[in-house]
PDB file of N, CA, C and O in Angstrom:
ATOM      1  N   HIS U   1      20.166 -18.746  84.390  1.00  0.00           N
ATOM      2  CA  HIS U   1      21.453 -18.743  85.774  1.00  0.00           C
ATOM      3  C   HIS U   1      21.258 -18.091  86.873  1.00  0.00           C
ATOM      4  O   HIS U   1      20.758 -16.615  86.637  1.00  0.00           O
ATOM      5  N   ALA U   2      21.043 -18.560  88.159  1.00  0.00           N
ATOM      6  CA  ALA U   2      20.876 -17.994  88.908  1.00  0.00           C
ATOM      7  C   ALA U   2      22.061 -17.278  89.575  1.00  0.00           C
ATOM      8  O   ALA U   2      23.443 -17.819  89.832  1.00  0.00           O
ATOM      9  N   ARG U   3      22.231 -16.218  89.858  1.00  0.00           N
ATOM     10  CA  ARG U   3      22.919 -15.268  90.135  1.00  0.00           C
ATOM     11  C   ARG U   3      22.751 -15.058  91.731  1.00  0.00           C
ATOM     12  O   ARG U   3      22.722 -13.688  92.216  1.00  0.00           O
ATOM     13  N   VAL U   4      23.291 -16.060  92.399  1.00  0.00           N
ATOM     14  CA  VAL U   4      23.339 -16.111  93.907  1.00  0.00           C
ATOM     15  C   VAL U   4      24.835 -15.911  94.513  1.00  0.00           C
ATOM     16  O   VAL U   4      25.396 -17.284  93.930  1.00  0.00           O
ATOM     17  N   VAL U   5      25.402 -15.806  95.375  1.00  0.00           N
ATOM     18  CA  VAL U   5      26.493 -15.512  95.711  1.00  0.00           C
ATOM     19  C   VAL U   5      26.448 -16.017  97.598  1.00  0.00           C
ATOM     20  O   VAL U   5      25.438 -15.141  97.934  1.00  0.00           O
ATOM     21  N   THR U   6      26.918 -17.169  98.198  1.00  0.00           N
ATOM     22  CA  THR U   6      26.431 -16.857  99.421  1.00  0.00           C
ATOM     23  C   THR U   6      27.712 -16.684 100.372  1.00  0.00           C
ATOM     24  O   THR U   6      28.864 -17.298  99.597  1.00  0.00           O
ATOM     25  N   VAL U   7      28.231 -16.056 101.402  1.00  0.00           N
ATOM     26  CA  VAL U   7      29.400 -16.380 101.839  1.00  0.00           C
ATOM     27  C   VAL U   7      29.270 -15.998 103.570  1.00  0.00           C
ATOM     28  O   VAL U   7      27.840 -16.026 104.160  1.00  0.00           O
ATOM     29  N   ARG U   8      29.249 -17.365 103.864  1.00  0.00           N
ATOM     30  CA  ARG U   8      29.109 -17.854 105.732  1.00  0.00           C
ATOM     31  C   ARG U   8      27.955 -18.139 105.736  1.00  0.00           C
ATOM     32  O   ARG U   8      27.249 -18.066 106.708  1.00  0.00           O
ATOM     33  N   GLY U   9      27.113 -18.828 104.736  1.00  0.00           N
ATOM     34  CA  GLY U   9      25.568 -18.908 104.945  1.00  0.00           C
ATOM     35  C   GLY U   9      24.404 -17.849 104.751  1.00  0.00           C
ATOM     36  O   GLY U   9      23.615 -17.752 104.579  1.00  0.00           O
ATOM     37  N   ASP U  10      25.212 -16.629 104.225  1.00  0.00           N
ATOM     38  CA  ASP U  10      24.728 -15.484 104.239  1.00  0.00           C
ATOM     39  C   ASP U  10      24.597 -14.825 102.389  1.00  0.00           C
ATOM     40  O   ASP U  10      25.747 -14.961 101.965  1.00  0.00           O
ATOM     41  N   THR U  11      23.080 -14.796 101.807  1.00  0.00           N
ATOM     42  CA  THR U  11      23.449 -14.093 100.675  1.00  0.00           C
ATOM     43  C   THR U  11      24.018 -12.823 100.488  1.00  0.00           C
ATOM     44  O   THR U  11      23.752 -12.283 101.036  1.00  0.00           O
ATOM     45  N   VAL U  12      24.782 -12.882  99.413  1.00  0.00           N
ATOM     46  CA  VAL U  12      25.242 -11.417  99.317  1.00  0.00           C
ATOM     47  C   VAL U  12      24.795 -11.011  97.783  1.00  0.00           C
ATOM     48  O   VAL U  12      24.886 -11.707  96.989  1.00  0.00           O
ATOM     49  N   HIS U  13      24.437  -9.388  97.755  1.00  0.00           N
ATOM     50  CA  HIS U  13      23.904  -9.440  96.619  1.00  0.00           C
ATOM     51  C   HIS U  13      25.138  -8.190  96.121  1.00  0.00           C
ATOM     52  O   HIS U  13      25.429  -7.121  96.692  1.00  0.00           O
ATOM     53  N   LEU U  14      25.247  -8.641  94.657  1.00  0.00           N
ATOM     54  CA  LEU U  14      26.162  -8.113  94.050  1.00  0.00           C
ATOM     55  C   LEU U  14      25.646  -7.616  92.539  1.00  0.00           C
ATOM     56  O   LEU U  14      24.470  -8.141  92.519  1.00  0.00           O
ATOM     57  N   ALA U  15      26.225  -6.345  92.505  1.00  0.00           N
ATOM     58  CA  ALA U  15      25.718  -5.714  91.470  1.00  0.00           C
ATOM     59  C   ALA U  15      26.089  -6.572  89.832  1.00  0.00           C
ATOM     60  O   ALA U  15      26.862  -7.357  90.052  1.00  0.00           O
ATOM     61  N   GLY U  16      25.723  -6.163  88.955  1.00  0.00           N
ATOM     62  CA  GLY U  16      26.002  -7.426  87.772  1.00  0.00           C
ATOM     63  C   GLY U  16      27.517  -7.378  87.268  1.00  0.00           C
ATOM     64  O   GLY U  16      28.182  -8.457  87.289  1.00  0.00           O
ATOM     65  N   LYS U  17      28.582  -6.275  87.310  1.00  0.00           N
ATOM     66  CA  LYS U  17      29.590  -6.068  86.994  1.00  0.00           C
ATOM     67  C   LYS U  17      30.400  -6.865  88.280  1.00  0.00           C
ATOM     68  O   LYS U  17      31.535  -7.469  88.034  1.00  0.00           O
ATOM     69  N   GLU U  18      30.181  -6.527  89.750  1.00  0.00           N
ATOM     70  CA  GLU U  18      30.719  -7.394  90.899  1.00  0.00           C
ATOM     71  C   GLU U  18      30.779  -8.933  90.350  1.00  0.00           C
ATOM     72  O   GLU U  18      31.466  -9.619  90.502  1.00  0.00           O
ATOM     73  N   PHE U  19      28.984  -8.900  90.052  1.00  0.00           N
ATOM     74  CA  PHE U  19      28.917 -10.857  89.613  1.00  0.00           C
ATOM     75  C   PHE U  19      30.179 -10.962  88.435  1.00  0.00           C
ATOM     76  O   PHE U  19      30.539 -12.330  89.043  1.00  0.00           O
ATOM     77  N   GLU U  20      30.064 -10.476  87.590  1.00  0.00           N
ATOM     78  CA  GLU U  20      30.613 -11.133  86.647  1.00  0.00           C
ATOM     79  C   GLU U  20      31.954 -11.237  86.875  1.00  0.00           C
ATOM     80  O   GLU U  20      33.015 -12.086  86.362  1.00  0.00           O
ATOM     81  N   LEU U  21      32.809  -9.915  87.518  1.00  0.00           N
ATOM     82  CA  LEU U  21      33.827  -9.930  88.033  1.00  0.00           C
ATOM     83  C   LEU U  21      34.505 -11.339  88.824  1.00  0.00           C
ATOM     84  O   LEU U  21      35.418 -11.863  88.691  1.00  0.00           O
ATOM     85  N   LEU U  22      33.350 -11.457  90.108  1.00  0.00           N
ATOM     86  CA  LEU U  22      33.461 -12.756  90.895  1.00  0.00           C
ATOM     87  C   LEU U  22      33.724 -14.127  89.887  1.00  0.00           C
ATOM     88  O   LEU U  22      34.505 -15.070  90.265  1.00  0.00           O
ATOM     89  N   SER U  23      32.893 -14.264  89.293  1.00  0.00           N
ATOM     90  CA  SER U  23      32.842 -15.686  87.837  1.00  0.00           C
ATOM     91  C   SER U  23      34.064 -15.266  87.474  1.00  0.00           C
ATOM     92  O   SER U  23      34.472 -16.883  87.075  1.00  0.00           O
ATOM     93  N   ALA U  24      34.767 -14.174  86.840  1.00  0.00           N
ATOM     94  CA  ALA U  24      35.584 -14.443  86.088  1.00  0.00           C
ATOM     95  C   ALA U  24      36.730 -15.299  86.742  1.00  0.00           C
ATOM     96  O   ALA U  24      37.752 -15.887  86.739  1.00  0.00           O
ATOM     97  N   LEU U  25      36.588 -14.675  88.066  1.00  0.00           N
ATOM     98  CA  LEU U  25      37.708 -15.030  89.273  1.00  0.00           C
ATOM     99  C   LEU U  25      37.803 -16.468  89.067  1.00  0.00           C
ATOM    100  O   LEU U  25      38.406 -17.480  89.637  1.00  0.00           O
ATOM    101  N   ALA U  26      36.578 -16.816  89.571  1.00  0.00           N
ATOM    102  CA  ALA U  26      35.949 -17.917  90.117  1.00  0.00           C
ATOM    103  C   ALA U  26      36.293 -18.974  89.294  1.00  0.00           C
ATOM    104  O   ALA U  26      36.402 -20.494  89.807  1.00  0.00           O
ATOM    105  N   ALA U  27      36.340 -18.624  87.842  1.00  0.00           N
ATOM    106  CA  ALA U  27      36.565 -19.980  86.892  1.00  0.00           C
ATOM    107  C   ALA U  27      37.670 -20.577  87.063  1.00  0.00           C
ATOM    108  O   ALA U  27      38.020 -22.081  86.621  1.00  0.00           O
ATOM    109  N   GLU U  28      38.806 -19.683  87.531  1.00  0.00           N
ATOM    110  CA  GLU U  28      39.836 -20.690  87.494  1.00  0.00           C
ATOM    111  C   GLU U  28      40.850 -19.739  89.021  1.00  0.00           C
ATOM    112  O   GLU U  28      41.740 -19.277  88.849  1.00  0.00           O
ATOM    113  N   PRO U  29      40.402 -20.869  90.184  1.00  0.00           N
ATOM    114  CA  PRO U  29      40.455 -19.976  91.393  1.00  0.00           C
ATOM    115  C   PRO U  29      42.547 -20.090  91.681  1.00  0.00           C
ATOM    116  O   PRO U  29      42.850 -21.092  90.923  1.00  0.00           O
ATOM    117  N   TYR U  30      42.844 -19.655  92.016  1.00  0.00           N
ATOM    118  CA  TYR U  30      44.374 -19.286  92.563  1.00  0.00           C
ATOM    119  C   TYR U  30      44.878 -18.643  91.242  1.00  0.00           C
ATOM    120  O   TYR U  30      46.614 -18.162  91.357  1.00  0.00           O
ATOM    121  N   ARG U  31      44.622 -18.946  90.285  1.00  0.00           N
ATOM    122  CA  ARG U  31      45.011 -18.040  88.777  1.00  0.00           C
ATOM    123  C   ARG U  31      45.126 -16.804  89.694  1.00  0.00           C
ATOM    124  O   ARG U  31      44.184 -16.072  89.198  1.00  0.00           O
ATOM    125  N   VAL U  32      46.223 -15.535  88.739  1.00  0.00           N
ATOM    126  CA  VAL U  32      46.600 -14.576  88.586  1.00  0.00           C
ATOM    127  C   VAL U  32      45.697 -14.251  87.357  1.00  0.00           C
ATOM    128  O   VAL U  32      46.594 -14.359  86.193  1.00  0.00           O
ATOM    129  N   PHE U  33      44.830 -12.805  87.547  1.00  0.00           N
ATOM    130  CA  PHE U  33      44.220 -12.555  86.221  1.00  0.00           C
ATOM    131  C   PHE U  33      45.302 -11.144  85.764  1.00  0.00           C
ATOM    132  O   PHE U  33      45.218 -10.087  86.992  1.00  0.00           O
ATOM    133  N   THR U  34      45.618 -11.038  84.708  1.00  0.00           N
ATOM    134  CA  THR U  34      46.132  -9.492  84.741  1.00  0.00           C
ATOM    135  C   THR U  34      44.889  -8.566  84.577  1.00  0.00           C
ATOM    136  O   THR U  34      43.409  -8.960  84.405  1.00  0.00           O
ATOM    137  N   LYS U  35      45.160  -7.031  84.426  1.00  0.00           N
ATOM    138  CA  LYS U  35      44.480  -5.854  85.071  1.00  0.00           C
ATOM    139  C   LYS U  35      43.450  -6.237  83.528  1.00  0.00           C
ATOM    140  O   LYS U  35      42.620  -5.893  83.482  1.00  0.00           O
ATOM    141  N   GLU U  36      44.304  -6.123  82.325  1.00  0.00           N
ATOM    142  CA  GLU U  36      44.259  -6.171  80.823  1.00  0.00           C
ATOM    143  C   GLU U  36      43.333  -7.654  80.895  1.00  0.00           C
ATOM    144  O   GLU U  36      42.191  -7.227  80.309  1.00  0.00           O
ATOM    145  N   GLU U  37      43.176  -8.565  81.342  1.00  0.00           N
ATOM    146  CA  GLU U  37      42.157  -9.570  80.840  1.00  0.00           C
ATOM    147  C   GLU U  37      41.468  -9.400  81.381  1.00  0.00           C
ATOM    148  O   GLU U  37      39.992  -9.474  80.298  1.00  0.00           O
ATOM    149  N   LEU U  38      41.050  -8.930  82.685  1.00  0.00           N
ATOM    150  CA  LEU U  38      40.017  -8.655  83.792  1.00  0.00           C
ATOM    151  C   LEU U  38      39.121  -7.313  82.788  1.00  0.00           C
ATOM    152  O   LEU U  38      37.714  -7.312  82.659  1.00  0.00           O
ATOM    153  N   LEU U  39      39.787  -6.470  82.644  1.00  0.00           N
ATOM    154  CA  LEU U  39      39.309  -5.953  81.665  1.00  0.00           C
ATOM    155  C   LEU U  39      38.608  -6.042  80.442  1.00  0.00           C
ATOM    156  O   LEU U  39      37.533  -5.339  79.872  1.00  0.00           O
ATOM    157  N   ARG U  40      39.550  -6.704  79.696  1.00  0.00           N
ATOM    158  CA  ARG U  40      38.729  -7.045  78.326  1.00  0.00           C
ATOM    159  C   ARG U  40      37.625  -8.504  78.627  1.00  0.00           C
ATOM    160  O   ARG U  40      36.972  -8.173  78.135  1.00  0.00           O
ATOM    161  N   ASP U  41      37.349  -8.904  79.516  1.00  0.00           N
ATOM    162  CA  ASP U  41      36.559  -9.995  79.812  1.00  0.00           C
ATOM    163  C   ASP U  41      35.103  -9.857  80.131  1.00  0.00           C
ATOM    164  O   ASP U  41      34.683 -10.327  79.833  1.00  0.00           O
ATOM    165  N   VAL U  42      35.679  -8.910  81.091  1.00  0.00           N
ATOM    166  CA  VAL U  42      34.237  -8.358  82.299  1.00  0.00           C
ATOM    167  C   VAL U  42      33.719  -7.079  81.744  1.00  0.00           C
ATOM    168  O   VAL U  42      32.437  -6.974  81.143  1.00  0.00           O
ATOM    169  N   TRP U  43      34.963  -6.443  80.901  1.00  0.00           N
ATOM    170  CA  TRP U  43      34.333  -5.009  80.530  1.00  0.00           C
ATOM    171  C   TRP U  43      34.127  -5.132  79.073  1.00  0.00           C
ATOM    172  O   TRP U  43      33.575  -3.967  78.080  1.00  0.00           O
ATOM    173  N   GLY U  44      35.120  -5.575  78.640  1.00  0.00           N
ATOM    174  CA  GLY U  44      34.784  -5.593  76.733  1.00  0.00           C
ATOM    175  C   GLY U  44      36.019  -4.399  76.544  1.00  0.00           C
ATOM    176  O   GLY U  44      35.792  -4.366  75.549  1.00  0.00           O
ATOM    177  N   TYR U  45      36.737  -3.928  77.510  1.00  0.00           N
ATOM    178  CA  TYR U  45      37.913  -3.421  76.321  1.00  0.00           C
ATOM    179  C   TYR U  45      38.336  -3.898  75.808  1.00  0.00           C
ATOM    180  O   TYR U  45      39.226  -5.173  75.658  1.00  0.00           O
ATOM    181  N   ARG U  46      38.864  -3.200  74.677  1.00  0.00           N
ATOM    182  CA  ARG U  46      39.352  -3.931  73.318  1.00  0.00           C
ATOM    183  C   ARG U  46      41.292  -3.544  73.423  1.00  0.00           C
ATOM    184  O   ARG U  46      41.994  -4.580  73.131  1.00  0.00           O
ATOM    185  N   THR U  47      40.975  -2.419  73.979  1.00  0.00           N
ATOM    186  CA  THR U  47      42.864  -2.039  74.399  1.00  0.00           C
ATOM    187  C   THR U  47      42.816  -1.353  75.881  1.00  0.00           C
ATOM    188  O   THR U  47      41.992  -0.992  76.450  1.00  0.00           O
ATOM    189  N   PHE U  48      43.842  -1.229  76.362  1.00  0.00           N
ATOM    190  CA  PHE U  48      44.070  -1.218  77.753  1.00  0.00           C
ATOM    191  C   PHE U  48      44.414   0.134  78.196  1.00  0.00           C
ATOM    192  O   PHE U  48      44.831   0.743  77.164  1.00  0.00           O
ATOM    193  N   THR U  49      43.605   0.523  79.238  1.00  0.00           N
ATOM    194  CA  THR U  49      43.633   2.060  79.034  1.00  0.00           C
ATOM    195  C   THR U  49      43.755   2.750  80.373  1.00  0.00           C
ATOM    196  O   THR U  49      43.197   1.537  81.331  1.00  0.00           O
ATOM    197  N   ARG U  50      44.187   3.448  80.888  1.00  0.00           N
ATOM    198  CA  ARG U  50      44.360   4.018  82.171  1.00  0.00           C
ATOM    199  C   ARG U  50      43.007   4.073  82.881  1.00  0.00           C
ATOM    200  O   ARG U  50      42.092   4.630  82.353  1.00  0.00           O
ATOM    201  N   THR U  51      42.934   2.917  84.221  1.00  0.00           N
ATOM    202  CA  THR U  51      41.129   3.445  84.383  1.00  0.00           C
ATOM    203  C   THR U  51      41.064   3.039  85.877  1.00  0.00           C
ATOM    204  O   THR U  51      41.657   2.095  86.208  1.00  0.00           O
ATOM    205  N   ARG U  52      40.471   3.691  86.752  1.00  0.00           N
ATOM    206  CA  ARG U  52      40.079   2.671  88.137  1.00  0.00           C
ATOM    207  C   ARG U  52      39.069   1.826  87.995  1.00  0.00           C
ATOM    208  O   ARG U  52      38.235   1.581  89.235  1.00  0.00           O
ATOM    209  N   THR U  53      38.486   1.346  86.842  1.00  0.00           N
ATOM    210  CA  THR U  53      36.767   0.863  86.834  1.00  0.00           C
ATOM    211  C   THR U  53      37.283  -0.208  87.465  1.00  0.00           C
ATOM    212  O   THR U  53      36.252  -0.750  88.492  1.00  0.00           O
ATOM    213  N   LEU U  54      38.330  -0.966  87.018  1.00  0.00           N
ATOM    214  CA  LEU U  54      38.327  -2.719  87.990  1.00  0.00           C
ATOM    215  C   LEU U  54      39.167  -2.236  89.465  1.00  0.00           C
ATOM    216  O   LEU U  54      38.501  -2.934  89.978  1.00  0.00           O
ATOM    217  N   ASP U  55      39.377  -1.600  89.695  1.00  0.00           N
ATOM    218  CA  ASP U  55      40.173  -1.395  91.031  1.00  0.00           C
ATOM    219  C   ASP U  55      38.573  -0.970  91.759  1.00  0.00           C
ATOM    220  O   ASP U  55      38.328  -1.176  92.909  1.00  0.00           O
ATOM    221  N   SER U  56      37.853  -0.286  91.752  1.00  0.00           N
ATOM    222  CA  SER U  56      36.703   0.140  92.327  1.00  0.00           C
ATOM    223  C   SER U  56      36.071  -0.951  92.385  1.00  0.00           C
ATOM    224  O   SER U  56      35.044  -0.649  93.748  1.00  0.00           O
ATOM    225  N   HIS U  57      35.692  -1.536  91.641  1.00  0.00           N
ATOM    226  CA  HIS U  57      34.866  -3.115  91.323  1.00  0.00           C
ATOM    227  C   HIS U  57      35.028  -3.980  92.437  1.00  0.00           C
ATOM    228  O   HIS U  57      34.611  -4.341  93.479  1.00  0.00           O
ATOM    229  N   VAL U  58      36.997  -3.661  92.433  1.00  0.00           N
ATOM    230  CA  VAL U  58      37.455  -5.202  93.196  1.00  0.00           C
ATOM    231  C   VAL U  58      37.206  -4.367  94.637  1.00  0.00           C
ATOM    232  O   VAL U  58      36.812  -5.170  95.715  1.00  0.00           O
ATOM    233  N   CYS U  59      37.120  -3.571  94.961  1.00  0.00           N
ATOM    234  CA  CYS U  59      37.258  -2.547  96.756  1.00  0.00           C
ATOM    235  C   CYS U  59      35.675  -2.841  96.662  1.00  0.00           C
ATOM    236  O   CYS U  59      35.429  -3.202  97.958  1.00  0.00           O
ATOM    237  N   ARG U  60      34.600  -2.547  96.509  1.00  0.00           N
ATOM    238  CA  ARG U  60      33.273  -3.195  96.402  1.00  0.00           C
ATOM    239  C   ARG U  60      33.275  -4.222  96.762  1.00  0.00           C
ATOM    240  O   ARG U  60      32.392  -4.569  97.356  1.00  0.00           O
ATOM    241  N   LEU U  61      33.358  -5.221  95.849  1.00  0.00           N
ATOM    242  CA  LEU U  61      33.071  -6.635  95.922  1.00  0.00           C
ATOM    243  C   LEU U  61      33.984  -7.481  97.058  1.00  0.00           C
ATOM    244  O   LEU U  61      33.606  -8.300  97.971  1.00  0.00           O
ATOM    245  N   ARG U  62      34.853  -6.885  97.821  1.00  0.00           N
ATOM    246  CA  ARG U  62      35.782  -6.893  98.981  1.00  0.00           C
ATOM    247  C   ARG U  62      34.604  -6.708  99.849  1.00  0.00           C
ATOM    248  O   ARG U  62      34.624  -7.266 101.108  1.00  0.00           O
ATOM    249  N   SER U  63      34.049  -5.339  99.965  1.00  0.00           N
ATOM    250  CA  SER U  63      33.451  -5.006 101.179  1.00  0.00           C
ATOM    251  C   SER U  63      32.206  -5.905 101.496  1.00  0.00           C
ATOM    252  O   SER U  63      31.973  -6.091 102.488  1.00  0.00           O
ATOM    253  N   LYS U  64      31.942  -6.311 100.184  1.00  0.00           N
ATOM    254  CA  LYS U  64      30.296  -7.597 100.577  1.00  0.00           C
ATOM    255  C   LYS U  64      31.082  -8.597 100.746  1.00  0.00           C
ATOM    256  O   LYS U  64      30.242  -9.199 100.978  1.00  0.00           O
ATOM    257  N   LEU U  65      32.109  -9.173 100.437  1.00  0.00           N
ATOM    258  CA  LEU U  65      32.569 -10.725 100.774  1.00  0.00           C
ATOM    259  C   LEU U  65      33.342 -10.839 101.673  1.00  0.00           C
ATOM    260  O   LEU U  65      32.608 -11.905 102.255  1.00  0.00           O
ATOM    261  N   GLU U  66      34.160  -9.787 102.554  1.00  0.00           N
ATOM    262  CA  GLU U  66      34.597  -9.965 103.384  1.00  0.00           C
ATOM    263  C   GLU U  66      34.133  -9.853 104.516  1.00  0.00           C
ATOM    264  O   GLU U  66      33.790  -8.477 105.111  1.00  0.00           O
ATOM    265  N   ARG U  67      33.321 -10.802 105.506  1.00  0.00           N
ATOM    266  CA  ARG U  67      32.427 -10.864 106.469  1.00  0.00           C
ATOM    267  C   ARG U  67      33.073 -10.533 107.760  1.00  0.00           C
ATOM    268  O   ARG U  67      32.585 -10.050 108.653  1.00  0.00           O
ATOM    269  N   GLU U  68      33.982 -11.344 107.935  1.00  0.00           N
ATOM    270  CA  GLU U  68      34.447 -11.343 109.197  1.00  0.00           C
ATOM    271  C   GLU U  68      35.851 -10.912 109.194  1.00  0.00           C
ATOM    272  O   GLU U  68      36.927 -11.086 108.103  1.00  0.00           O
ATOM    273  N   PRO U  69      36.929 -10.180 110.469  1.00  0.00           N
ATOM    274  CA  PRO U  69      38.088  -9.993 110.319  1.00  0.00           C
ATOM    275  C   PRO U  69      39.287 -10.947 109.911  1.00  0.00           C
ATOM    276  O   PRO U  69      38.531 -12.347 110.205  1.00  0.00           O
ATOM    277  N   GLY U  70      39.857 -10.797 108.897  1.00  0.00           N
ATOM    278  CA  GLY U  70      40.377 -11.836 108.590  1.00  0.00           C
ATOM    279  C   GLY U  70      39.946 -12.563 106.940  1.00  0.00           C
ATOM    280  O   GLY U  70      41.286 -13.199 106.370  1.00  0.00           O
ATOM    281  N   ASP U  71      38.971 -12.377 106.723  1.00  0.00           N
ATOM    282  CA  ASP U  71      38.794 -12.986 105.417  1.00  0.00           C
ATOM    283  C   ASP U  71      39.358 -12.233 104.320  1.00  0.00           C
ATOM    284  O   ASP U  71      39.118 -10.917 104.422  1.00  0.00           O
ATOM    285  N   THR U  72      39.687 -12.988 103.670  1.00  0.00           N
ATOM    286  CA  THR U  72      40.382 -12.361 102.265  1.00  0.00           C
ATOM    287  C   THR U  72      39.964 -13.243 101.275  1.00  0.00           C
ATOM    288  O   THR U  72      40.295 -14.233 101.216  1.00  0.00           O
ATOM    289  N   TRP U  73      39.125 -12.701 100.199  1.00  0.00           N
ATOM    290  CA  TRP U  73      38.822 -13.325  99.183  1.00  0.00           C
ATOM    291  C   TRP U  73      39.381 -13.048  98.028  1.00  0.00           C
ATOM    292  O   TRP U  73      40.089 -13.925  97.111  1.00  0.00           O
ATOM    293  N   VAL U  74      39.313 -11.613  97.436  1.00  0.00           N
ATOM    294  CA  VAL U  74      40.262 -11.497  96.474  1.00  0.00           C
ATOM    295  C   VAL U  74      41.277 -10.338  96.737  1.00  0.00           C
ATOM    296  O   VAL U  74      41.167  -9.466  97.553  1.00  0.00           O
ATOM    297  N   VAL U  75      42.191 -10.945  96.587  1.00  0.00           N
ATOM    298  CA  VAL U  75      44.089 -10.741  96.352  1.00  0.00           C
ATOM    299  C   VAL U  75      44.241  -9.725  95.521  1.00  0.00           C
ATOM    300  O   VAL U  75      44.911 -10.528  94.045  1.00  0.00           O
ATOM    301  N   ASN U  76      45.097  -8.784  95.740  1.00  0.00           N
ATOM    302  CA  ASN U  76      46.044  -7.927  94.591  1.00  0.00           C
ATOM    303  C   ASN U  76      47.309  -8.851  94.418  1.00  0.00           C
ATOM    304  O   ASN U  76      47.967  -8.464  95.413  1.00  0.00           O
ATOM    305  N   VAL U  77      47.707  -9.101  93.732  1.00  0.00           N
ATOM    306  CA  VAL U  77      48.671  -9.278  92.996  1.00  0.00           C
ATOM    307  C   VAL U  77      49.630  -8.018  92.475  1.00  0.00           C
ATOM    308  O   VAL U  77      49.449  -8.122  91.386  1.00  0.00           O
ATOM    309  N   TRP U  78      50.534  -7.443  93.480  1.00  0.00           N
ATOM    310  CA  TRP U  78      51.292  -6.588  92.856  1.00  0.00           C
ATOM    311  C   TRP U  78      51.887  -6.407  91.799  1.00  0.00           C
ATOM    312  O   TRP U  78      52.878  -7.535  91.182  1.00  0.00           O
ATOM    313  N   GLY U  79      51.857  -5.796  90.787  1.00  0.00           N
ATOM    314  CA  GLY U  79      52.377  -5.422  89.183  1.00  0.00           C
ATOM    315  C   GLY U  79      51.552  -6.349  88.357  1.00  0.00           C
ATOM    316  O   GLY U  79      52.036  -6.212  87.383  1.00  0.00           O
ATOM    317  N   VAL U  80      50.846  -7.275  88.953  1.00  0.00           N
ATOM    318  CA  VAL U  80      50.124  -7.907  88.001  1.00  0.00           C
ATOM    319  C   VAL U  80      48.619  -8.020  87.881  1.00  0.00           C
ATOM    320  O   VAL U  80      47.955  -7.599  87.178  1.00  0.00           O
ATOM    321  N   GLY U  81      47.881  -8.311  88.598  1.00  0.00           N
ATOM    322  CA  GLY U  81      46.461  -8.587  88.418  1.00  0.00           C
ATOM    323  C   GLY U  81      45.633  -8.764  90.307  1.00  0.00           C
ATOM    324  O   GLY U  81      46.395  -8.541  91.175  1.00  0.00           O
ATOM    325  N   TYR U  82      44.466  -9.103  89.860  1.00  0.00           N
ATOM    326  CA  TYR U  82      43.930 -10.334  91.192  1.00  0.00           C
ATOM    327  C   TYR U  82      44.066 -11.887  90.672  1.00  0.00           C
ATOM    328  O   TYR U  82      43.756 -12.396  89.541  1.00  0.00           O
ATOM    329  N   LYS U  83      43.594 -11.979  91.647  1.00  0.00           N
ATOM    330  CA  LYS U  83      43.170 -13.565  91.983  1.00  0.00           C
ATOM    331  C   LYS U  83      42.406 -14.053  92.643  1.00  0.00           C
ATOM    332  O   LYS U  83      42.121 -12.630  93.796  1.00  0.00           O
ATOM    333  N   LEU U  84      41.545 -14.954  93.185  1.00  0.00           N
ATOM    334  CA  LEU U  84      40.647 -15.311  94.348  1.00  0.00           C
ATOM    335  C   LEU U  84      41.360 -16.634  95.198  1.00  0.00           C
ATOM    336  O   LEU U  84      41.760 -17.326  94.078  1.00  0.00           O
ATOM    337  N   VAL U  85      41.129 -16.457  96.058  1.00  0.00           N
ATOM    338  CA  VAL U  85      41.662 -17.768  97.363  1.00  0.00           C
ATOM    339  C   VAL U  85      40.563 -17.747  98.324  1.00  0.00           C
ATOM    340  O   VAL U  85      39.889 -16.862  98.608  1.00  0.00           O
ATOM    341  N   ASP U  86      40.849 -18.823  98.783  1.00  0.00           N
ATOM    342  CA  ASP U  86      39.551 -19.668  99.948  1.00  0.00           C
ATOM    343  C   ASP U  86      40.590 -19.268 101.020  1.00  0.00           C
ATOM    344  O   ASP U  86      41.598 -19.447 101.367  1.00  0.00           O
TER     345      ASP U  86
END
C-alpha cells in the first residue's frame, strides 16, 4: 500500500502513527471515534490510561493537513473524541 496523502494537490508527509490515525478516522468519515477506541486501534492500548499521546499526534496531524486559513479536517468533539470532516 502506498502511504500517500495529498491536500489541495500537495503531498503531505506523515509519520507512521499520524498516517494510521488519519486512516482510522477516514475509514468512517463523520463518525466520532472515542479516545479509547483510537488508543486501542492505533496504538494497541489494552486499557485506557491517561496519556497525551493521542492529543499530541492530532495536533501534529492538524498542522500538516491544514494548509489554508479555515481548513479544518480533524475535529475534537468535546468529551468524546475526534472525527474527520471535509
